[in-house]
mmCIF file of C-alpha atoms in Angstrom:
data_model
loop_
_atom_site.group_PDB
_atom_site.id
_atom_site.type_symbol
_atom_site.label_atom_id
_atom_site.label_comp_id
_atom_site.label_asym_id
_atom_site.label_seq_id
_atom_site.Cartn_x
_atom_site.Cartn_y
_atom_site.Cartn_z
ATOM 1 C CA PRO A 11 93.456 -56.142 64.405
ATOM 2 C CA PHE A 12 96.621 -54.857 63.193
ATOM 3 C CA GLY A 13 96.961 -54.065 58.839
ATOM 4 C CA CYS A 14 92.981 -54.090 58.985
ATOM 5 C CA ARG A 15 90.987 -50.473 58.199
ATOM 6 C CA SER A 16 88.166 -50.440 60.124
ATOM 7 C CA PRO A 17 84.856 -49.705 58.679
ATOM 8 C CA ALA A 18 84.767 -45.966 56.806
ATOM 9 C CA ARG A 19 81.272 -44.232 59.449
ATOM 10 C CA ARG A 20 78.342 -43.316 57.766
ATOM 11 C CA PRO A 21 77.817 -39.812 57.426
ATOM 12 C CA THR A 22 75.293 -38.579 60.207
ATOM 13 C CA LEU A 23 72.313 -36.674 59.539
ATOM 14 C CA SER A 24 73.608 -33.287 60.640
ATOM 15 C CA ALA A 25 76.304 -34.020 58.247
ATOM 16 C CA VAL A 26 73.663 -34.171 55.372
ATOM 17 C CA GLU A 27 71.712 -31.681 56.375
ATOM 18 C CA ALA A 28 75.092 -29.474 55.706
ATOM 19 C CA MET A 29 76.349 -30.938 52.591
ATOM 20 C CA ALA A 30 72.419 -29.743 51.320
ATOM 21 C CA ALA A 31 73.250 -26.370 52.766
ATOM 22 C CA ALA A 32 76.306 -25.750 51.591
ATOM 23 C CA GLU A 33 74.735 -26.526 47.353
ATOM 24 C CA PRO A 34 73.943 -23.456 45.611
ATOM 25 C CA ALA A 35 70.381 -23.273 44.882
ATOM 26 C CA ALA A 36 69.235 -24.381 41.822
ATOM 27 C CA LYS A 37 69.011 -21.674 39.509
ATOM 28 C CA LYS A 38 65.407 -21.182 37.894
ATOM 29 C CA PRO A 39 65.552 -20.797 33.836
ATOM 30 C CA ARG A 40 65.521 -17.209 32.655
ATOM 31 C CA THR A 41 62.833 -15.828 30.146
ATOM 32 C CA GLU A 42 64.027 -13.470 28.606
ATOM 33 C CA GLU A 43 61.664 -10.620 26.871
ATOM 34 C CA PRO A 44 61.377 -10.425 23.394
ATOM 35 C CA PRO A 45 62.584 -6.763 22.000
ATOM 36 C CA ALA A 46 59.111 -4.639 21.714
ATOM 37 C CA ASP A 47 59.221 -5.116 17.913
ATOM 38 C CA GLU A 48 58.736 -8.718 18.473
ATOM 39 C CA ALA A 49 56.285 -7.963 20.835
ATOM 40 C CA MET A 50 53.648 -6.126 18.236
ATOM 41 C CA ALA A 51 54.379 -8.705 15.065
ATOM 42 C CA GLU A 52 53.342 -11.110 16.808
ATOM 43 C CA ALA A 53 50.458 -9.569 18.447
ATOM 44 C CA ALA A 54 49.858 -8.153 14.571
ATOM 45 C CA GLY A 55 49.406 -11.400 14.008
ATOM 46 C CA GLU A 56 47.227 -12.496 15.971
ATOM 47 C CA ALA A 57 45.093 -10.665 15.796
ATOM 48 C CA ALA A 58 44.966 -11.224 11.710
ATOM 49 C CA GLY A 59 44.702 -14.692 13.018
ATOM 50 C CA GLU A 60 41.655 -14.140 14.237
ATOM 51 C CA ALA A 61 39.439 -11.804 11.435
ATOM 52 C CA LYS A 62 37.921 -13.866 9.826
ATOM 53 C CA PRO A 63 38.961 -13.354 5.880
ATOM 54 C CA ALA A 64 36.266 -11.151 3.896
ATOM 55 C CA VAL A 65 33.320 -13.878 2.192
ATOM 56 C CA PRO A 66 32.491 -11.933 -1.099
ATOM 57 C CA GLU A 67 29.288 -11.405 -1.605
ATOM 58 C CA PRO A 68 27.311 -13.255 -4.636
ATOM 59 C CA PRO A 69 26.762 -11.212 -7.512
ATOM 60 C CA LYS A 70 23.428 -9.913 -6.904
ATOM 61 C CA ALA A 71 20.159 -11.634 -10.133
ATOM 62 C CA PRO A 72 19.888 -8.243 -12.668
ATOM 63 C CA GLU A 73 16.369 -7.106 -12.324
ATOM 64 C CA PRO A 74 13.844 -7.373 -14.910
ATOM 65 C CA PRO A 75 12.922 -4.814 -17.371
ATOM 66 C CA LYS A 76 10.564 -2.725 -16.284
ATOM 67 C CA GLU A 77 7.309 -3.424 -18.313
ATOM 68 C CA LEU A 78 6.531 0.214 -20.429
ATOM 69 C CA GLU A 79 2.806 -0.442 -20.878
ATOM 70 C CA GLU A 80 1.889 -1.333 -17.801
ATOM 71 C CA ASP A 81 -1.923 -2.681 -16.735
ATOM 72 C CA ALA A 82 -4.633 -0.062 -15.968
ATOM 73 C CA PRO A 83 -6.794 -1.090 -12.776
ATOM 74 C CA LYS A 84 -9.434 -2.948 -12.685
ATOM 75 C CA SER A 85 -12.921 -1.371 -14.036
ATOM 76 C CA LYS A 86 -15.515 -1.137 -11.746
ATOM 77 C CA LEU A 87 -18.091 -0.278 -14.216
ATOM 78 C CA PRO A 88 -20.926 -2.154 -14.908
ATOM 79 C CA LYS A 89 -20.011 -4.626 -18.821
ATOM 80 C CA VAL A 90 -22.711 -3.868 -21.676
ATOM 81 C CA LYS A 91 -25.401 -6.151 -21.490
ATOM 82 C CA ASP A 92 -27.251 -4.326 -24.717
ATOM 83 C CA VAL A 93 -27.147 -7.009 -28.540
ATOM 84 C CA VAL A 94 -24.919 -5.419 -30.525
ATOM 85 C CA ARG A 95 -26.822 -4.955 -34.154
ATOM 86 C CA PHE A 96 -25.849 -2.713 -37.391
ATOM 87 C CA TYR A 97 -28.997 -0.416 -38.175
ATOM 88 C CA VAL A 98 -29.479 0.480 -42.105
ATOM 89 C CA GLN A 99 -29.063 4.261 -41.228
ATOM 90 C CA ASP A 100 -25.359 3.419 -39.953
ATOM 91 C CA THR A 101 -24.538 1.663 -42.787
ATOM 92 C CA THR A 102 -23.255 3.280 -46.467
ATOM 93 C CA LEU A 103 -25.986 2.383 -49.175
ATOM 94 C CA ASN A 104 -23.575 -0.453 -50.320
ATOM 95 C CA VAL A 105 -23.561 -2.588 -47.787
ATOM 96 C CA LEU A 106 -26.409 -5.611 -46.988
ATOM 97 C CA PRO A 107 -26.591 -6.062 -43.149
ATOM 98 C CA SER A 108 -28.070 -9.836 -42.249
ATOM 99 C CA THR A 109 -30.873 -9.603 -39.669
ATOM 100 C CA THR A 110 -30.373 -12.373 -37.792
ATOM 101 C CA SER A 111 -26.106 -13.183 -37.346
ATOM 102 C CA GLY A 112 -24.676 -9.998 -37.767
ATOM 103 C CA LEU A 113 -23.060 -10.473 -40.721
ATOM 104 C CA LEU A 114 -22.020 -7.322 -43.004
ATOM 105 C CA MET A 115 -21.205 -7.848 -46.867
ATOM 106 C CA SER A 116 -20.330 -5.128 -49.118
ATOM 107 C CA LEU A 117 -21.969 -5.044 -53.006
ATOM 108 C CA GLY A 118 -19.811 -5.599 -55.503
ATOM 109 C CA GLU A 119 -20.963 -5.423 -59.331
ATOM 110 C CA GLY A 120 -21.481 -3.088 -61.673
ATOM 111 C CA GLY A 121 -18.716 -1.430 -60.875
ATOM 112 C CA VAL A 122 -19.477 -0.875 -57.124
ATOM 113 C CA GLN A 123 -16.619 -3.040 -56.050
ATOM 114 C CA HIS A 124 -14.444 0.099 -55.991
ATOM 115 C CA LEU A 125 -16.510 2.410 -53.454
ATOM 116 C CA LEU A 126 -15.459 2.043 -50.042
ATOM 117 C CA ALA A 127 -18.407 0.573 -47.802
ATOM 118 C CA GLY A 128 -19.223 1.251 -43.786
ATOM 119 C CA ALA A 129 -21.098 0.470 -40.824
ATOM 120 C CA ARG A 130 -21.271 1.427 -37.263
ATOM 121 C CA ALA A 131 -22.661 -0.914 -34.765
ATOM 122 C CA ASN A 132 -25.577 1.104 -31.979
ATOM 123 C CA VAL A 133 -23.753 0.602 -29.056
ATOM 124 C CA GLY A 134 -21.558 2.938 -27.384
ATOM 125 C CA VAL A 135 -18.912 3.398 -24.331
ATOM 126 C CA GLY A 136 -18.137 6.538 -22.699
ATOM 127 C CA ALA A 137 -15.556 5.391 -20.037
ATOM 128 C CA GLY A 138 -13.477 2.456 -19.253
ATOM 129 C CA ARG A 139 -11.535 -0.379 -20.628
ATOM 130 C CA TYR A 140 -13.898 -2.742 -24.025
ATOM 131 C CA MET A 141 -12.799 -5.265 -26.308
ATOM 132 C CA PHE A 142 -14.920 -6.166 -29.500
ATOM 133 C CA GLU A 143 -14.541 -9.197 -32.134
ATOM 134 C CA VAL A 144 -14.438 -9.249 -35.334
ATOM 135 C CA LYS A 145 -14.079 -12.061 -38.019
ATOM 136 C CA VAL A 146 -13.323 -11.790 -41.606
ATOM 137 C CA ILE A 147 -15.818 -14.546 -43.223
ATOM 138 C CA GLU A 148 -14.597 -13.267 -47.241
ATOM 139 C CA GLN A 149 -11.975 -11.421 -48.492
ATOM 140 C CA ASP A 150 -14.213 -10.728 -52.074
ATOM 141 C CA VAL A 151 -10.949 -9.409 -54.708
ATOM 142 C CA PRO A 152 -12.128 -6.436 -56.727
ATOM 143 C CA ALA A 153 -11.434 -7.318 -60.441
ATOM 144 C CA PRO A 154 -8.772 -5.947 -62.561
ATOM 145 C CA SER A 155 -9.178 -2.816 -64.333
ATOM 146 C CA PHE A 156 -7.530 -2.239 -67.942
ATOM 147 C CA GLY A 157 -6.976 0.632 -69.947
ATOM 148 C CA LYS A 158 -4.386 3.610 -70.029
ATOM 149 C CA GLY A 159 -3.572 4.118 -66.139
ATOM 150 C CA ALA A 160 -5.722 2.241 -64.608
ATOM 151 C CA ARG A 161 -4.936 0.524 -60.886
ATOM 152 C CA ASN A 162 -5.604 -2.749 -59.627
ATOM 153 C CA GLN A 163 -7.966 -1.856 -56.798
ATOM 154 C CA ARG A 164 -6.800 -4.232 -53.340
ATOM 155 C CA ALA A 165 -9.263 -4.778 -50.713
ATOM 156 C CA ALA A 166 -9.268 -2.860 -47.196
ATOM 157 C CA LEU A 167 -10.190 -3.094 -43.981
ATOM 158 C CA ARG A 168 -10.552 -0.530 -41.430
ATOM 159 C CA LEU A 169 -11.924 -0.974 -37.270
ATOM 160 C CA GLY A 170 -11.916 1.570 -34.944
ATOM 161 C CA PHE A 171 -14.327 3.620 -33.085
ATOM 162 C CA SER A 172 -16.097 6.525 -34.126
ATOM 163 C CA THR A 173 -18.746 9.374 -32.266
ATOM 164 C CA ALA A 174 -22.296 9.035 -32.649
ATOM 165 C CA ALA A 175 -21.516 12.023 -35.754
ATOM 166 C CA SER A 176 -18.984 11.452 -37.141
ATOM 167 C CA GLY A 177 -18.762 10.428 -40.959
ATOM 168 C CA LEU A 178 -18.835 6.078 -41.345
ATOM 169 C CA PHE A 179 -15.450 5.730 -42.637
ATOM 170 C CA VAL A 180 -13.213 5.359 -39.598
ATOM 171 C CA GLY A 181 -10.494 7.854 -39.883
ATOM 172 C CA ASP A 182 -11.641 10.067 -41.948
ATOM 173 C CA THR A 183 -12.246 12.776 -38.912
ATOM 174 C CA ALA A 184 -10.749 14.238 -36.006
ATOM 175 C CA GLU A 185 -14.236 11.981 -34.286
ATOM 176 C CA SER A 186 -12.723 8.742 -35.033
ATOM 177 C CA ILE A 187 -10.180 6.814 -34.910
ATOM 178 C CA GLY A 188 -9.068 2.845 -35.782
ATOM 179 C CA PHE A 189 -6.763 1.202 -37.246
ATOM 180 C CA ASP A 190 -6.701 -0.805 -41.110
ATOM 181 C CA HIS A 191 -5.211 -4.376 -41.940
ATOM 182 C CA THR A 192 -1.829 -2.789 -43.318
ATOM 183 C CA GLY A 193 -0.657 -1.754 -39.445
ATOM 184 C CA PHE A 194 -1.483 1.878 -39.723
ATOM 185 C CA LEU A 195 -3.127 4.471 -37.433
ATOM 186 C CA MET A 196 -6.017 6.516 -38.848
ATOM 187 C CA HIS A 197 -6.767 9.092 -37.505
ATOM 188 C CA ASN A 198 -7.648 12.726 -39.047
ATOM 189 C CA ARG A 199 -7.060 11.236 -42.479
ATOM 190 C CA ALA A 200 -3.497 11.172 -41.210
ATOM 191 C CA ARG A 201 -2.033 7.407 -41.776
ATOM 192 C CA THR A 202 0.727 6.670 -38.874
ATOM 193 C CA ARG A 203 2.756 3.007 -38.961
ATOM 194 C CA VAL A 204 2.005 1.705 -35.714
ATOM 195 C CA TRP A 205 2.957 -2.736 -36.949
ATOM 196 C CA ASN A 206 6.397 -3.015 -39.240
ATOM 197 C CA GLY A 207 4.701 -6.180 -39.735
ATOM 198 C CA GLY A 208 2.516 -4.983 -42.657
ATOM 199 C CA THR A 209 2.582 -5.075 -46.630
#
């Protein structure tokens, strides 16, 4: 009828295809490559990140001081089986040996207390390491002296080793060596202090 518009035509399939072909292709996002300096910095950063930080080593414990006097190797020599005794011919005249217990005593009357007494045991050693023990039962203090130039005597004690042909006083010859009660080493009439605790 007059005055009415005819309904719009729907686009056909060929028209839709033509429109799609007319539109430009979608542009892909452009990926810009970073400059060479930045690429090197990033690579260095990644390498640094991958490398583990150096862990400081714990401090080493100090080594113990070396022993200056080392133990000697174990001795394979047989032990002494003889009974230790003191014979009269190996003692001075002012020594009184006991016949049962190995006890020695020096005379201390009539001025004899001012003389030294000595004794040597019957057992000898040739090599190896040996130990002997001495027990002091009583210390006899000499009586004081009086008069001009008199000096009070003190008790003395020496222990050591000597050869069978040496004298009975330890340290008086080159064939004997020993220690006295004041911390001196006695050998060939020479005294060397080896212990500072003596008087």
